[in-house]
Every structure is written in structure tokens, then in C-alpha cells.
XYZ file of C-alpha atoms in Angstrom:
725
model
C 131.250 101.026 187.172
C 134.523 102.908 186.519
C 136.232 100.764 189.170
C 135.083 97.541 187.466
C 136.271 98.764 184.060
C 139.687 99.724 185.425
C 139.931 96.354 187.187
C 139.095 94.602 183.931
C 141.780 96.662 182.190
C 144.361 95.744 184.833
C 143.645 92.015 184.521
C 143.599 92.077 180.727
C 146.960 93.865 180.558
C 148.570 91.213 182.766
C 146.995 88.368 180.824
C 147.742 89.973 177.438
C 149.162 87.743 174.719
C 150.057 88.821 171.189
C 148.720 86.806 168.243
C 150.093 87.060 164.719
C 146.593 87.025 163.213
C 144.008 88.340 165.624
C 140.482 89.544 164.786
C 138.417 91.765 167.085
C 134.635 91.250 167.216
C 133.173 94.388 168.874
C 129.582 93.690 169.949
C 127.228 96.591 170.751
C 125.274 94.570 173.308
C 125.867 91.858 175.911
C 126.610 88.150 175.755
C 123.470 86.080 176.282
C 121.363 88.335 174.064
C 120.102 86.030 171.311
C 120.734 88.582 168.585
C 124.310 89.128 169.773
C 124.987 85.401 170.206
C 123.556 84.747 166.719
C 126.010 87.188 165.125
C 128.900 85.670 167.096
C 127.886 82.177 165.989
C 127.770 83.311 162.341
C 131.291 84.771 162.586
C 132.704 81.756 164.433
C 131.146 79.276 161.991
C 132.939 80.883 159.042
C 136.290 80.940 160.861
C 136.070 77.430 162.356
C 137.967 76.130 159.328
C 140.670 78.803 159.775
C 142.387 78.084 163.087
C 145.194 80.508 162.197
C 142.921 83.400 163.159
C 142.201 84.211 166.808
C 138.818 85.883 167.468
C 138.574 88.209 170.478
C 135.094 89.430 171.434
C 134.362 92.637 173.353
C 130.847 93.514 174.577
C 129.827 97.193 174.949
C 126.593 96.277 176.834
C 124.733 99.266 175.318
C 121.288 97.646 175.694
C 121.557 98.135 179.437
C 123.492 101.411 179.606
C 124.096 103.963 176.856
C 124.910 107.273 178.567
C 127.645 109.553 177.115
C 129.630 109.190 180.353
C 129.587 105.418 179.997
C 130.847 105.508 176.408
C 133.585 107.952 177.408
C 134.706 105.469 180.062
C 134.594 102.638 177.502
C 136.733 104.747 175.153
C 139.331 105.315 177.892
C 139.358 101.595 178.648
C 139.736 100.551 174.997
C 142.395 103.164 174.350
C 144.607 101.614 177.027
C 143.548 98.037 176.371
C 144.298 98.132 172.625
C 147.335 100.408 172.796
C 149.830 97.581 172.159
C 147.591 95.245 170.158
C 147.248 94.957 166.413
C 144.241 93.382 164.734
C 144.132 92.111 161.173
C 140.498 93.235 161.021
C 137.758 94.614 163.278
C 134.187 93.310 162.946
C 131.648 95.658 164.553
C 128.099 94.455 165.258
C 125.079 96.819 165.318
C 124.884 100.626 165.255
C 126.480 101.501 168.612
C 129.706 99.619 167.844
C 129.683 100.808 164.216
C 129.378 104.494 165.064
C 131.844 104.108 167.943
C 134.405 102.555 165.560
C 133.870 105.252 162.913
C 134.344 107.995 165.498
C 137.386 106.537 167.265
C 138.736 103.921 164.834
C 141.725 106.022 163.707
C 142.860 106.205 167.335
C 141.994 102.661 168.470
C 142.608 100.645 165.267
C 144.831 102.686 162.927
C 145.109 101.341 159.362
C 142.819 98.410 160.218
C 139.868 97.440 157.977
C 136.487 97.771 159.704
C 133.703 95.393 158.640
C 130.259 96.102 160.076
C 127.095 94.005 160.359
C 123.654 94.379 161.913
C 123.609 98.125 161.083
C 120.110 99.539 160.541
C 119.214 102.618 158.457
C 122.725 102.662 157.007
C 123.735 106.020 155.498
C 126.892 106.102 153.309
C 127.418 109.712 154.423
C 128.487 108.336 157.828
C 131.508 106.746 156.169
C 132.205 109.740 153.925
C 132.177 112.156 156.873
C 134.777 110.070 158.693
C 136.753 109.432 155.477
C 136.714 105.695 156.173
C 135.442 104.434 152.824
C 138.904 103.193 151.859
C 138.894 100.727 154.767
C 135.232 100.069 155.551
C 132.650 97.627 154.175
C 129.981 95.462 155.725
C 126.478 94.063 155.917
C 123.357 96.210 156.338
C 120.415 95.017 158.438
C 117.187 95.986 156.676
C 113.824 95.077 158.175
C 111.089 94.696 155.581
C 108.308 96.749 157.186
C 106.141 96.997 154.042
C 106.486 93.285 153.260
C 105.667 92.447 156.875
C 102.390 94.379 156.736
C 101.498 92.791 153.392
C 102.242 89.353 154.861
C 100.102 89.958 157.955
C 97.218 91.187 155.788
C 97.431 88.068 153.592
C 97.533 85.600 156.530
C 94.946 87.192 158.860
C 91.479 87.161 157.229
C 89.642 90.505 157.318
C 92.458 92.179 159.233
C 91.278 95.217 161.240
C 94.210 96.325 163.403
C 97.969 95.723 163.723
C 99.370 96.530 167.172
C 103.113 97.275 167.100
C 105.145 96.553 170.230
C 108.406 98.494 170.411
C 110.689 100.155 172.914
C 112.693 103.374 172.955
C 116.054 101.763 172.286
C 118.349 103.118 169.565
C 117.609 100.271 167.118
C 113.855 100.745 167.566
C 114.083 104.470 166.873
C 115.921 103.721 163.631
C 112.920 101.888 162.102
C 110.199 104.050 163.645
C 110.160 106.297 160.579
C 109.528 103.285 158.281
C 106.604 102.234 160.445
C 104.998 105.686 160.370
C 105.374 105.878 156.580
C 103.590 102.528 156.305
C 100.937 103.694 158.758
C 99.594 106.208 156.247
C 100.061 103.846 153.314
C 97.792 101.158 154.796
C 95.335 103.442 156.606
C 92.525 102.572 154.180
C 93.000 98.808 154.690
C 93.617 98.424 158.406
C 94.629 100.484 161.436
C 98.215 100.482 162.701
C 98.764 101.248 166.402
C 102.349 102.073 167.402
C 103.164 101.644 171.118
C 106.611 102.148 172.651
C 105.278 102.908 176.131
C 105.352 99.265 177.227
C 104.999 97.524 180.601
C 104.643 93.738 180.317
C 102.283 93.753 183.300
C 99.738 96.004 181.528
C 100.299 94.807 177.941
C 97.739 91.917 178.068
C 95.054 94.402 179.102
C 95.860 96.625 176.089
C 95.691 93.673 173.694
C 92.421 92.443 175.207
C 90.687 95.602 173.962
C 91.631 94.924 170.314
C 89.083 93.488 167.834
C 89.086 89.749 167.116
C 90.626 90.204 163.662
C 93.825 91.834 164.911
C 97.503 90.932 164.964
C 100.637 92.008 166.847
C 103.944 93.016 165.213
C 106.812 92.718 167.700
C 109.900 94.813 166.856
C 111.951 94.724 170.073
C 111.529 95.106 173.842
C 114.802 95.104 175.729
C 113.828 97.829 178.205
C 110.307 98.775 179.268
C 108.999 102.310 179.635
C 110.655 102.555 183.093
C 114.032 101.702 181.494
C 114.068 98.313 183.273
C 115.688 95.453 181.367
C 113.182 92.810 180.177
C 114.599 89.242 180.383
C 113.888 86.617 177.716
C 111.919 84.430 180.114
C 109.240 87.099 180.536
C 109.019 87.711 176.789
C 108.675 83.989 176.104
C 105.889 83.711 178.674
C 104.112 86.693 177.087
C 104.367 85.196 173.572
C 102.976 81.825 174.651
C 100.014 83.234 176.622
C 98.772 85.883 174.160
C 95.613 85.005 172.213
C 96.442 87.209 169.201
C 98.924 86.066 166.523
C 102.314 87.720 167.057
C 104.640 88.434 164.127
C 108.270 89.557 164.435
C 111.061 91.153 162.375
C 113.984 88.998 163.607
C 114.345 85.239 163.938
C 115.575 85.238 167.562
C 112.104 84.537 169.007
C 111.065 81.889 166.492
C 109.893 78.675 168.190
C 108.933 80.633 171.338
C 105.272 81.364 170.627
C 105.390 83.843 167.742
C 103.854 83.042 164.354
C 106.866 84.201 162.340
C 107.294 86.882 159.682
C 109.716 88.403 157.177
C 112.746 88.024 159.417
C 116.337 89.199 159.612
C 118.672 86.422 160.818
C 121.642 87.466 163.031
C 123.553 84.347 161.953
C 123.448 85.541 158.325
C 124.624 89.026 159.380
C 127.633 87.585 161.201
C 128.572 84.987 158.571
C 128.344 87.493 155.677
C 130.611 89.927 157.537
C 133.114 87.135 158.260
C 133.168 86.132 154.580
C 134.079 89.720 153.658
C 136.960 89.553 156.140
C 138.257 86.380 154.441
C 138.132 88.147 151.071
C 140.258 90.958 152.515
C 142.760 88.415 153.868
C 142.870 86.806 150.388
C 144.055 90.128 148.945
C 140.869 91.835 147.789
C 140.853 95.583 148.407
C 138.227 96.781 150.875
C 137.062 99.328 148.291
C 136.289 96.443 145.881
C 134.059 94.608 148.389
C 130.570 96.129 148.139
C 128.348 96.785 151.135
C 125.589 94.149 150.998
C 122.041 93.885 152.343
C 120.938 90.236 152.806
C 117.295 89.717 151.992
C 115.047 89.051 154.971
C 113.597 85.506 154.859
C 110.016 84.387 155.552
C 110.088 82.056 158.601
C 107.115 80.555 160.428
C 106.099 78.262 163.265
C 103.539 75.804 161.846
C 102.052 75.134 165.288
C 101.327 78.850 165.781
C 99.883 79.188 162.265
C 97.436 76.370 163.015
C 96.724 77.620 166.541
C 95.550 81.029 165.266
C 93.736 79.578 162.185
C 95.788 81.634 159.729
C 95.707 81.209 155.947
C 98.610 78.778 155.520
C 98.062 78.616 151.767
C 99.035 82.326 151.573
C 102.564 81.677 152.893
C 105.412 82.782 150.574
C 106.784 79.901 148.501
C 110.310 80.060 149.940
C 109.191 80.058 153.582
C 111.197 78.255 156.259
C 108.853 76.259 158.524
C 109.514 74.867 162.010
C 107.392 72.570 164.181
C 105.855 70.829 161.192
C 103.033 68.392 162.206
C 104.089 64.768 162.578
C 102.844 62.572 159.734
C 100.721 59.455 160.026
C 103.644 57.051 159.944
C 105.496 58.940 162.683
C 102.412 59.085 164.920
C 101.714 55.365 164.468
C 105.215 53.999 164.172
C 104.621 50.875 166.331
C 101.411 49.937 164.506
C 103.035 50.363 161.109
C 105.997 48.220 162.160
C 103.655 45.477 163.315
C 101.625 45.587 160.083
C 104.702 45.421 157.923
C 106.061 42.548 159.968
C 102.879 40.471 159.784
C 101.499 41.363 156.336
C 102.507 39.364 153.289
C 105.073 40.991 151.046
C 102.627 40.925 148.148
C 100.136 43.164 149.974
C 102.940 45.505 150.938
C 104.205 45.867 147.373
C 100.651 46.272 146.039
C 99.879 49.081 148.469
C 103.245 50.739 147.819
C 102.716 50.525 144.058
C 99.214 51.993 144.235
C 100.388 54.748 146.545
C 103.317 55.513 144.242
C 101.043 55.711 141.203
C 98.686 58.020 143.054
C 101.515 60.339 144.176
C 102.967 60.351 140.666
C 99.590 61.364 139.190
C 99.159 64.127 141.759
C 102.698 65.425 141.239
C 102.332 65.381 137.469
C 99.124 67.397 137.751
C 100.793 69.852 140.122
C 103.799 70.166 137.832
C 101.550 70.745 134.824
C 99.568 73.431 136.652
C 102.770 75.035 137.937
C 104.271 74.979 134.432
C 101.179 76.710 133.007
C 101.275 79.315 135.776
C 104.997 79.957 135.233
C 104.407 80.342 131.511
C 101.587 82.869 132.074
C 103.678 84.832 134.560
C 106.739 84.909 132.298
C 104.752 86.034 129.268
C 103.016 88.731 131.331
C 106.385 90.323 132.189
C 107.262 92.991 129.622
C 111.022 92.620 130.071
C 112.671 89.945 127.889
C 113.727 86.879 129.913
C 115.703 83.847 128.759
C 117.694 81.043 130.338
C 120.517 79.046 128.816
C 122.762 76.149 129.689
C 126.354 76.587 130.809
C 127.367 75.622 127.263
C 125.369 78.550 125.824
C 122.342 76.662 124.421
C 119.049 78.568 124.832
C 116.695 76.479 127.023
C 113.687 78.822 127.294
C 112.408 82.381 126.980
C 109.285 84.524 127.211
C 107.380 86.296 124.447
C 109.066 89.629 125.144
C 112.414 88.192 123.957
C 110.790 86.955 120.744
C 109.410 90.459 120.155
C 112.796 92.069 120.859
C 114.622 89.778 118.402
C 111.645 89.580 115.968
C 111.939 85.775 115.870
C 109.496 82.966 116.815
C 110.337 80.834 119.835
C 111.008 77.729 117.734
C 113.928 79.552 116.041
C 115.425 80.388 119.430
C 115.022 77.361 121.726
C 117.773 74.782 121.295
C 120.118 77.107 119.406
C 123.352 78.602 120.688
C 123.021 82.223 121.834
C 125.844 83.304 119.479
C 123.522 82.353 116.603
C 120.269 83.934 117.791
C 121.535 87.008 119.668
C 125.093 87.894 118.601
C 124.685 91.499 119.793
C 124.534 90.291 123.408
C 127.527 88.027 123.020
C 129.615 90.945 121.728
C 128.941 92.962 124.879
C 128.803 90.109 127.415
C 132.139 88.359 127.267
C 132.838 85.972 130.104
C 136.482 85.777 130.976
C 137.753 82.922 133.101
C 136.423 83.436 136.639
C 134.729 86.756 135.742
C 130.921 86.546 135.710
C 129.269 89.966 135.472
C 125.722 90.149 136.826
C 124.750 93.711 135.798
C 125.690 94.987 132.322
C 124.507 98.039 130.376
C 124.607 98.050 126.577
C 123.152 99.890 123.564
C 121.025 98.048 121.022
C 119.499 99.021 117.679
C 116.032 97.429 117.363
C 114.250 96.293 114.202
C 112.909 99.838 113.670
C 116.424 101.273 113.716
C 115.962 102.995 117.088
C 118.826 103.197 119.582
C 117.824 101.598 122.909
C 119.672 101.400 126.228
C 119.351 98.007 127.899
C 120.179 96.786 131.411
C 121.110 93.084 131.437
C 120.918 91.265 134.788
C 122.062 87.646 135.112
C 121.952 84.957 137.775
C 123.613 81.550 137.752
C 121.658 78.460 138.716
C 122.393 74.737 138.704
C 121.626 74.137 135.024
C 122.843 77.407 133.550
C 122.206 81.158 133.582
C 118.965 83.184 133.784
C 119.042 86.607 132.068
C 116.568 89.510 132.367
C 116.799 92.382 129.863
C 115.235 95.712 130.893
C 114.751 98.666 128.538
C 116.123 101.710 130.416
C 116.137 104.109 127.442
C 113.441 106.352 128.877
C 115.024 106.269 132.331
C 118.394 107.378 130.950
C 116.721 110.185 128.975
C 114.952 111.362 132.136
C 118.246 111.304 134.079
C 119.956 113.345 131.338
C 117.070 115.815 131.240
C 117.179 116.106 135.033
C 120.882 116.982 134.973
C 120.271 119.687 132.350
C 117.326 121.003 134.341
C 119.366 121.032 137.541
C 122.053 123.221 135.960
C 119.343 125.533 134.594
C 117.774 125.836 138.047
C 121.145 126.608 139.636
C 121.814 129.378 137.138
C 118.290 130.753 137.519
C 118.752 130.896 141.289
C 122.020 132.729 140.825
C 120.436 135.230 138.458
C 117.731 135.922 141.048
C 120.485 137.541 143.109
C 121.571 139.810 140.233
C 119.390 142.692 141.500
C 121.244 142.703 144.802
C 124.559 142.488 142.945
C 123.727 145.406 140.647
C 122.769 147.506 143.661
C 126.106 146.630 145.254
C 127.988 147.567 142.060
C 126.119 150.883 141.930
C 127.231 151.654 145.478
C 130.825 150.663 144.713
C 130.940 152.800 141.548
C 129.497 155.893 143.243
C 132.710 156.751 145.140
C 135.152 156.423 142.156
C 132.763 158.434 139.929
C 132.721 161.234 142.526
C 136.529 161.011 142.690
C 136.832 161.279 138.879
C 134.461 164.272 138.897
C 136.576 165.976 141.591
C 139.795 165.303 139.610
C 138.219 166.772 136.469
C 137.192 169.922 138.378
C 140.700 170.191 139.861
C 142.142 169.921 136.333
C 139.898 172.756 135.041
C 140.760 174.947 138.032
C 144.513 174.318 137.612
C 144.405 175.226 133.901
C 142.735 178.565 134.743
C 145.498 179.438 137.181
C 148.500 178.454 135.067
C 149.678 176.298 132.232
C 149.745 172.635 133.247
C 153.071 170.883 132.952
C 153.458 167.417 131.518
C 154.234 166.020 134.967
C 151.037 167.555 136.469
C 148.940 166.205 133.560
C 150.399 162.766 134.124
C 149.453 162.949 137.813
C 145.827 163.817 136.958
C 145.786 160.947 134.411
C 147.156 158.433 136.929
C 144.525 159.440 139.498
C 141.720 158.959 136.973
C 143.101 155.569 135.768
C 143.347 154.355 139.382
C 139.593 154.942 139.841
C 138.796 153.368 136.448
C 140.893 150.308 137.385
C 138.888 149.941 140.613
C 135.609 150.098 138.647
C 136.931 147.519 136.146
C 137.890 145.164 138.981
C 134.332 145.472 140.373
C 132.878 144.333 137.029
C 135.404 141.453 136.816
C 134.390 140.258 140.309
C 130.715 140.330 139.284
C 131.439 138.447 136.029
C 133.439 135.793 137.916
C 130.539 135.252 140.318
C 127.814 135.008 137.680
C 129.760 132.479 135.546
C 128.754 128.873 136.464
C 131.413 126.405 137.658
C 131.810 123.715 135.007
C 133.483 121.120 137.206
C 134.359 120.404 140.801
C 137.747 121.714 141.971
C 139.655 122.211 145.213
C 139.112 125.763 146.493
C 139.617 127.788 149.667
C 136.489 128.319 151.760
C 138.120 131.308 153.425
C 138.850 132.995 150.051
C 135.255 132.362 148.900
C 133.864 134.075 152.012
C 136.220 137.045 151.590
C 135.253 137.403 147.878
C 131.527 137.560 148.706
C 132.091 140.016 151.574
C 134.088 142.203 149.177
C 131.198 142.169 146.658
C 128.604 142.934 149.347
C 130.680 145.416 151.347
C 129.010 148.594 150.019
C 125.459 147.174 150.272
C 126.050 146.147 153.899
C 127.744 149.445 154.675
C 124.874 151.373 153.036
C 122.392 149.541 155.334
C 124.616 150.215 158.399
C 125.231 146.521 158.994
C 128.483 145.456 160.672
C 130.012 142.226 159.374
C 132.683 140.310 161.330
C 134.569 137.361 159.861
C 136.680 135.191 162.198
C 138.785 132.222 161.166
C 139.867 130.064 164.123
C 142.500 128.223 162.064
C 143.792 131.078 159.929
C 147.236 129.480 159.614
C 145.813 126.400 157.847
C 144.477 125.998 154.319
C 140.761 125.403 154.855
C 140.177 123.820 151.450
C 137.267 121.733 150.208
C 136.289 120.040 146.957
C 133.310 121.314 144.983
C 131.940 124.169 142.882
C 133.327 127.550 144.069
C 130.906 129.880 142.241
C 127.846 127.865 143.275
C 129.213 127.899 146.840
C 129.564 131.690 146.642
C 125.966 131.818 145.390
C 124.901 129.967 148.559
C 126.823 132.433 150.770
C 125.328 135.413 148.905
C 121.800 134.096 149.434
C 122.330 133.399 153.162
C 123.955 136.805 153.830
C 121.188 138.598 151.902
C 118.592 136.722 153.998
C 120.405 137.846 157.144
C 120.471 141.453 155.855
C 116.716 141.340 155.114
C 115.997 139.958 158.614
C 117.985 142.797 160.226
C 116.174 145.443 158.155
C 112.805 143.868 159.094
C 113.751 144.034 162.802
C 114.560 147.730 162.448
C 111.163 148.380 160.795
C 109.547 146.761 163.848
C 111.481 149.220 166.042
C 113.976 146.675 167.396
C 117.745 146.954 167.488
C 119.637 144.850 164.904
C 122.940 145.589 163.187
C 125.385 142.657 163.026
C 126.212 139.612 160.891
C 128.837 137.254 162.377
C 130.672 134.751 160.172
C 133.043 132.162 161.658
C 135.171 129.474 160.021
C 136.618 126.501 161.905
C 137.545 122.876 161.353
C 137.415 119.416 162.901
C 139.414 116.322 162.023
C 137.374 115.729 158.871
C 135.215 118.793 158.264
C 135.395 122.521 157.605
C 132.526 124.293 159.423
C 131.200 127.696 158.291
C 128.638 129.466 160.521
C 126.645 132.595 159.583
C 124.685 134.288 162.408
C 122.599 137.457 162.583
C 120.698 139.363 165.262
C 117.538 139.654 163.133
C 115.162 137.920 165.557
C 115.440 134.358 164.177
C 112.928 132.078 162.413
C 109.536 131.091 163.749
C 109.929 127.619 165.403
C 107.102 126.190 163.289
C 108.784 127.393 160.079
C 112.333 126.343 161.048
C 112.017 122.666 159.887
C 110.769 123.840 156.465
C 113.189 126.646 155.562
C 114.988 124.404 153.024
C 111.763 123.154 151.406
C 111.174 124.317 147.796
C 108.710 127.219 147.386
C 108.495 127.740 151.183
C 109.248 131.300 152.293
C 108.699 133.405 155.414
C 109.059 136.635 153.408
C 105.978 138.446 152.137
C 107.110 138.338 148.486
C 109.650 135.501 148.726
C 109.609 132.588 146.261
C 111.061 129.978 148.640
C 113.802 129.214 146.128
C 117.047 130.523 147.634
C 117.572 128.245 150.657
C 116.252 125.242 148.690
C 118.999 125.845 146.110
C 121.510 126.329 148.940
C 120.628 122.856 150.276
C 120.823 121.381 146.753
C 124.281 122.887 146.157
C 125.755 121.982 149.573
C 124.259 118.502 150.077
C 123.667 117.120 146.555
C 126.494 118.740 144.576
C 129.177 119.063 147.285
C 128.213 116.125 149.554
C 128.142 118.369 152.619
C 125.463 119.238 155.167
C 123.574 122.493 155.886
C 121.603 123.110 159.100
C 119.367 125.994 160.208
C 118.859 126.910 163.883
C 117.962 129.833 166.136
C 120.216 131.661 168.612
C 119.266 133.994 171.449
C 119.223 137.003 169.093
C 118.633 135.660 165.597
C 119.146 132.860 163.080
C 122.194 130.697 162.413
C 123.081 128.723 159.280
C 125.843 126.095 159.694
C 127.564 124.490 156.679
C 129.652 121.315 157.083
C 132.039 120.523 154.203
C 134.442 117.614 153.862
C 138.057 118.783 154.076
C 140.247 118.282 151.054
C 142.172 114.985 151.401
C 145.487 116.741 150.863
C 145.007 118.580 154.117
C 144.884 115.433 156.176
């Protein structure tokens, strides 16, 4: 494999040509895979009208091989292959290419915008960790698991079981969690069987044991349980020979024997990503191009729907249908041609007229029924809805708008919106070429109450549809939550006050003894001889030195207990040293040795966040470690050390706190950050929960608990301050 990659590199370097405007399309999988080819087609379709851009496609082939050694070899190849090439943009398709580009993009494509597509279970933290948000946008692939189960239940009468076919590939593992959440949600309606231990040879036997009223949901099957690649021809044969209806999550197998489903289209993923690239080339900043999630579309094969006797009338209204049945005229084209040739024109026009009248009557009845249904649905919705022409004339509305404005519909329809709702026009001003879809505004209703409204708008052919949602209560809840969160943080900090007071008591004991000794020395000296002014000053200085130390102890405690009002840049190293200084006497009193090592002591290990809340987290973790060591000693085991280390990577500062207190029970380890979960006899389960809240919610970092050979380890990952590179 390495030989082939190096050979490919050698040939590409000799054939290398430099283009002024070159775009790299980095595909996770291989050419010939329908999903991959669909994305490529979407990208190429958008750029077919832009011949000034050259598209180069690289295939990582990760469906067939995904070992760490293989990706390391690919990295070495790409590093040499792209060393002297500059791309205007890099489009990455699917998770392998996306994560590969995030990890190595600064080295392979410096200062080049990265636009992703086909990425499942997208987490914005991935971008934040790699500090790529200033140059990264893209298209998220989201498979509608819940909607798919609802669809299957509506099409299959008296549904009993849904059998899910999946494999153990990376993309399949990404949606497994969604499937298991749905499994409990629908357990009272039908049974969901998840199977990723698949061999095509034995799969028909498994399906044969299912009840008659069952269905199959196919997610993906690129490699079977023996890690052998499954070609399309075998999948197509399986789809066409299975007696149960098969639904799918992507459109690549449509027209091959599956019924259909709520499907993600690879062509849409590729074309949407390409359109974002064009916006960047037109001068739009990457940061101003939002990450989008195209809605999955309902697509069906009419032949398969009829074959399995499914409820066609339950299909979603906007469904895309293929293999529609041929109509009468198409089936009998020769007969119809003969009749029209031989029949008198009068008969022809009479039949056509009667048929036209019949169709008109049917359509009018359907339109009337649809209009009544639309009216009922609109008036059932509690949010005000109205639609207007492009000129601003109100064309229609529901009853909720009439109630909001306290006006009957006849005073609204046909009037300009500036007359009937001036408050909206004041807040929603449309500048030339600037159409805002989501707008928040405040509104005083007829009772004089202040209300917060969310206004969402959508353009259509005749004008603009607007939905107004009252979010007053939601905003109040959000405000109350923020106040409650600060209260909880302070309460958690105060729960550590007992430990702090004990530490202060230990720290004050020594200076108090020193002051007592100085006082006794002063009395003894006065008995022996008269004290000179210089000797008195010496005694005074000694006493003031001890008092100053005690004052500094109180100042340190006050600084810790005071909440941080806003996020600032602070030194992680200084925070650790401050907490160790506060806890030094308590740890010393319990005969616990604490070592603090900083692997990059010559660098400023700064982060951005709340320093006092961060110190609170450290205090809680170190106290937990102290308690674990004391518990080990009670059990007669040796324990005496807490080890703290500070290091950094390209983008993160990493703080690790280890102890030799025996560790956490493996069954409890996944729950140590859960609220009200504690392994201590009288613990409240509050400390580590607040630590997770502070690190991950307030400081956008990550905290992880694990066991070592001798005890427990807490690792904290914080984003480095941007000023430090």
C-alpha cells in the first residue's frame, strides 16, 4: 500500500500543473460509491458555469480501510503532494475528510477556507477546539430518524416490528444513538430491532422470522460483519428479492427495490457546499456564511408502494415519486391514435368538453375542500400568521392575528400593512437587497402588557408569509435560568467554605504561636533590663510581619469567595498555584504530598474564562482527591500523594490532577459528573456537577474523569488564549 501511495506521489509531482484558481474536493470514500459520486455531481453542477475554476478530486477510500497507520500514510502523501500547491478553497465530504482537514488543515492548506458537506452528528466544538471557525463553514447531513419511524408507522398498517440493517462503519455509529433513543420512544407502538452484525447470506433467514406486518429500515451496509466490502450489485439483488418493504435514509438506492423514505440527497449536500464556495469567492466572509442543514425530502418508488400494498394516501404532500404507473393513454397509444384518426371531429370535441367539465368540477370540489382544511388548520394555530403581496397589501391572515391587533378580518384584508400594523413596519424595515427572515421585537398589547415577539418570514411567488410567535415566557425563563445558574455556582462555592475555614485556621496557628513567643520574649527582656527604642522596634516589626501574613491569608480567601463577574484572560498556572497556597496547610496537616509540574513553564499558559469559578473547580477536585486518600488510609492502605501537571497542545491547555486514593468504581465512573450523584457516604453529588458546568458550559472546555493504576485522574482541556497562538 505504501509503495502504491509513493508511486502515485511520484507521478503526480511530475504531472503537476499550477492553476490560478484551483479547488480541492477531498472525498472520504472511493469513486464509484453512489453517495460519493452524488456529492461530486452536486459540486460539479454548480461550477459547470464557472470554467475559470479547476476542480481536483482526491479520494481517501476510508470505507475500505480506516486504520491509523493508513491515515498517517495518507497524511505523509498529502503533505508532499500539496506542498507547492495553493487552493482557493477546500471542499471536504463526510466525517473522515472533515476531521482530517480540521486536524491537519493548518499544515496542508494554510489560510484556505474549508467548506464541509455530508457531515453527520456535527458538533460546533470540533471547530472551536481547532480554532477554525474563522475559515470554516459547510453543510450538515442530518438523517430524520424520528420522522422515518413515523412515516413507516403511517404507511404500514398495524405495524409490529421495524428491523434496522446497519454496519459498524463510522457513519453508522454516528446515528446509532438516535436510533436507540427512538427505540424507547416507540416501544409501546412497535418493536425496533437493531442489527449491525450482518451477513447478506444469512439476512433473508433473519427477515423470514419477522411477523407479516413488519418493515425494514436500511441505514448503510458497506462492510459486513467480517469486514468484507459489500458491492452494490449484491445490495440491489437483496432489495429486489426481499418480501418485506424496505425503507432507507439516503436516496442512493431509490429505484433499486426499496420503498423510499425521508431521505438525504448527496447531490444537495454537494451543490449547497459549492454555492457557499461561490459566495466566498464573491467576497462574503466565511464567518458570515452560516452552517446549514438541508431538510431531508420524502422520496418513494410507486411500484414498490403498490407491490407491498402500503397506504399511499398517507404519503407526505411534498413527496417525490418515481416509477409512476403509466396512464390509460400511454398504455393504449396506438388505439387512441386510431380512434382519433377515424372519429369525427364533433365526437372528439364533445368527449373532450365533457371530460374537461368533469375535471373542472372535481378540481373545484378538491380546491374547496382544501381551502376549508387550510382555513381550519390556520385558525387552529395559536401564533398569528399573515401573508401579504410584494407591494405590502395584506392578502390573508388567521384569527390569532385578529386577536393580537384587536381588529376584525375585514378591516385587515386588502389594506396596506403600514395602516393595520404600523408597529411591525417600524421594526421590520427592508433595505434594498436586505430581507431579514428572523426578527425579534417588543410589543405592547391592548392590555398594556409588554410582550416579546419572534417574527419569522418567508418569501413566495406572490409575496411574503409571516409567522409571529410570542416568546415572552421563554425569554423570562431564560433570564430566570441565568440568575439561578449564578446562584447555584455561588452556593457550590460556599459549600467549600468549611474546608477553607479549616485551612485558614491551620495557617493562622503558626503566626499566633509566633506572636505569643514574641510577647513572652518582650516580657522577659523587660525584666532583665530597660528596653531600648531600637529593641522595641524590632519586637514591633516581628509582630507586624506575622499580622501581615494573617491579613494576606484573609485577602486570599476573600478573593476566592468573590464571584467572577465577567470572562477575562487569566493564567492557568497562577490559578493552580493560588489554590495550592490556600490548601497548603490542610494538605500538610493530613500528611499529603502535592507535586505541581508545568511542562511548558517558559510559556504563558493563558485561557479565557472565569478565574474564581475555575479555582472553585480546582478546590473541589483537590478536596475530593484528599478525601479519597484519607479513605484509603482508613482501610489500611498506603496513600499520600496528589500529582498536578500542566501542559499544552497546539490549541489547548491541559491540566491533569491525579491521586493514589484507589480510584472510582468502574460502574460509577460514567456518572461522576451527574447532578446529585455521589460515591461518598454523606456527599450531595453537587461538586463535580458544578465543575462540569463551569468548565464545559461557562468556559467552553472539556472535563474527563478516568482511573489510573493507583487512583483517579481528572483531566481539564481549555482553549488557549488566541494571543498565544
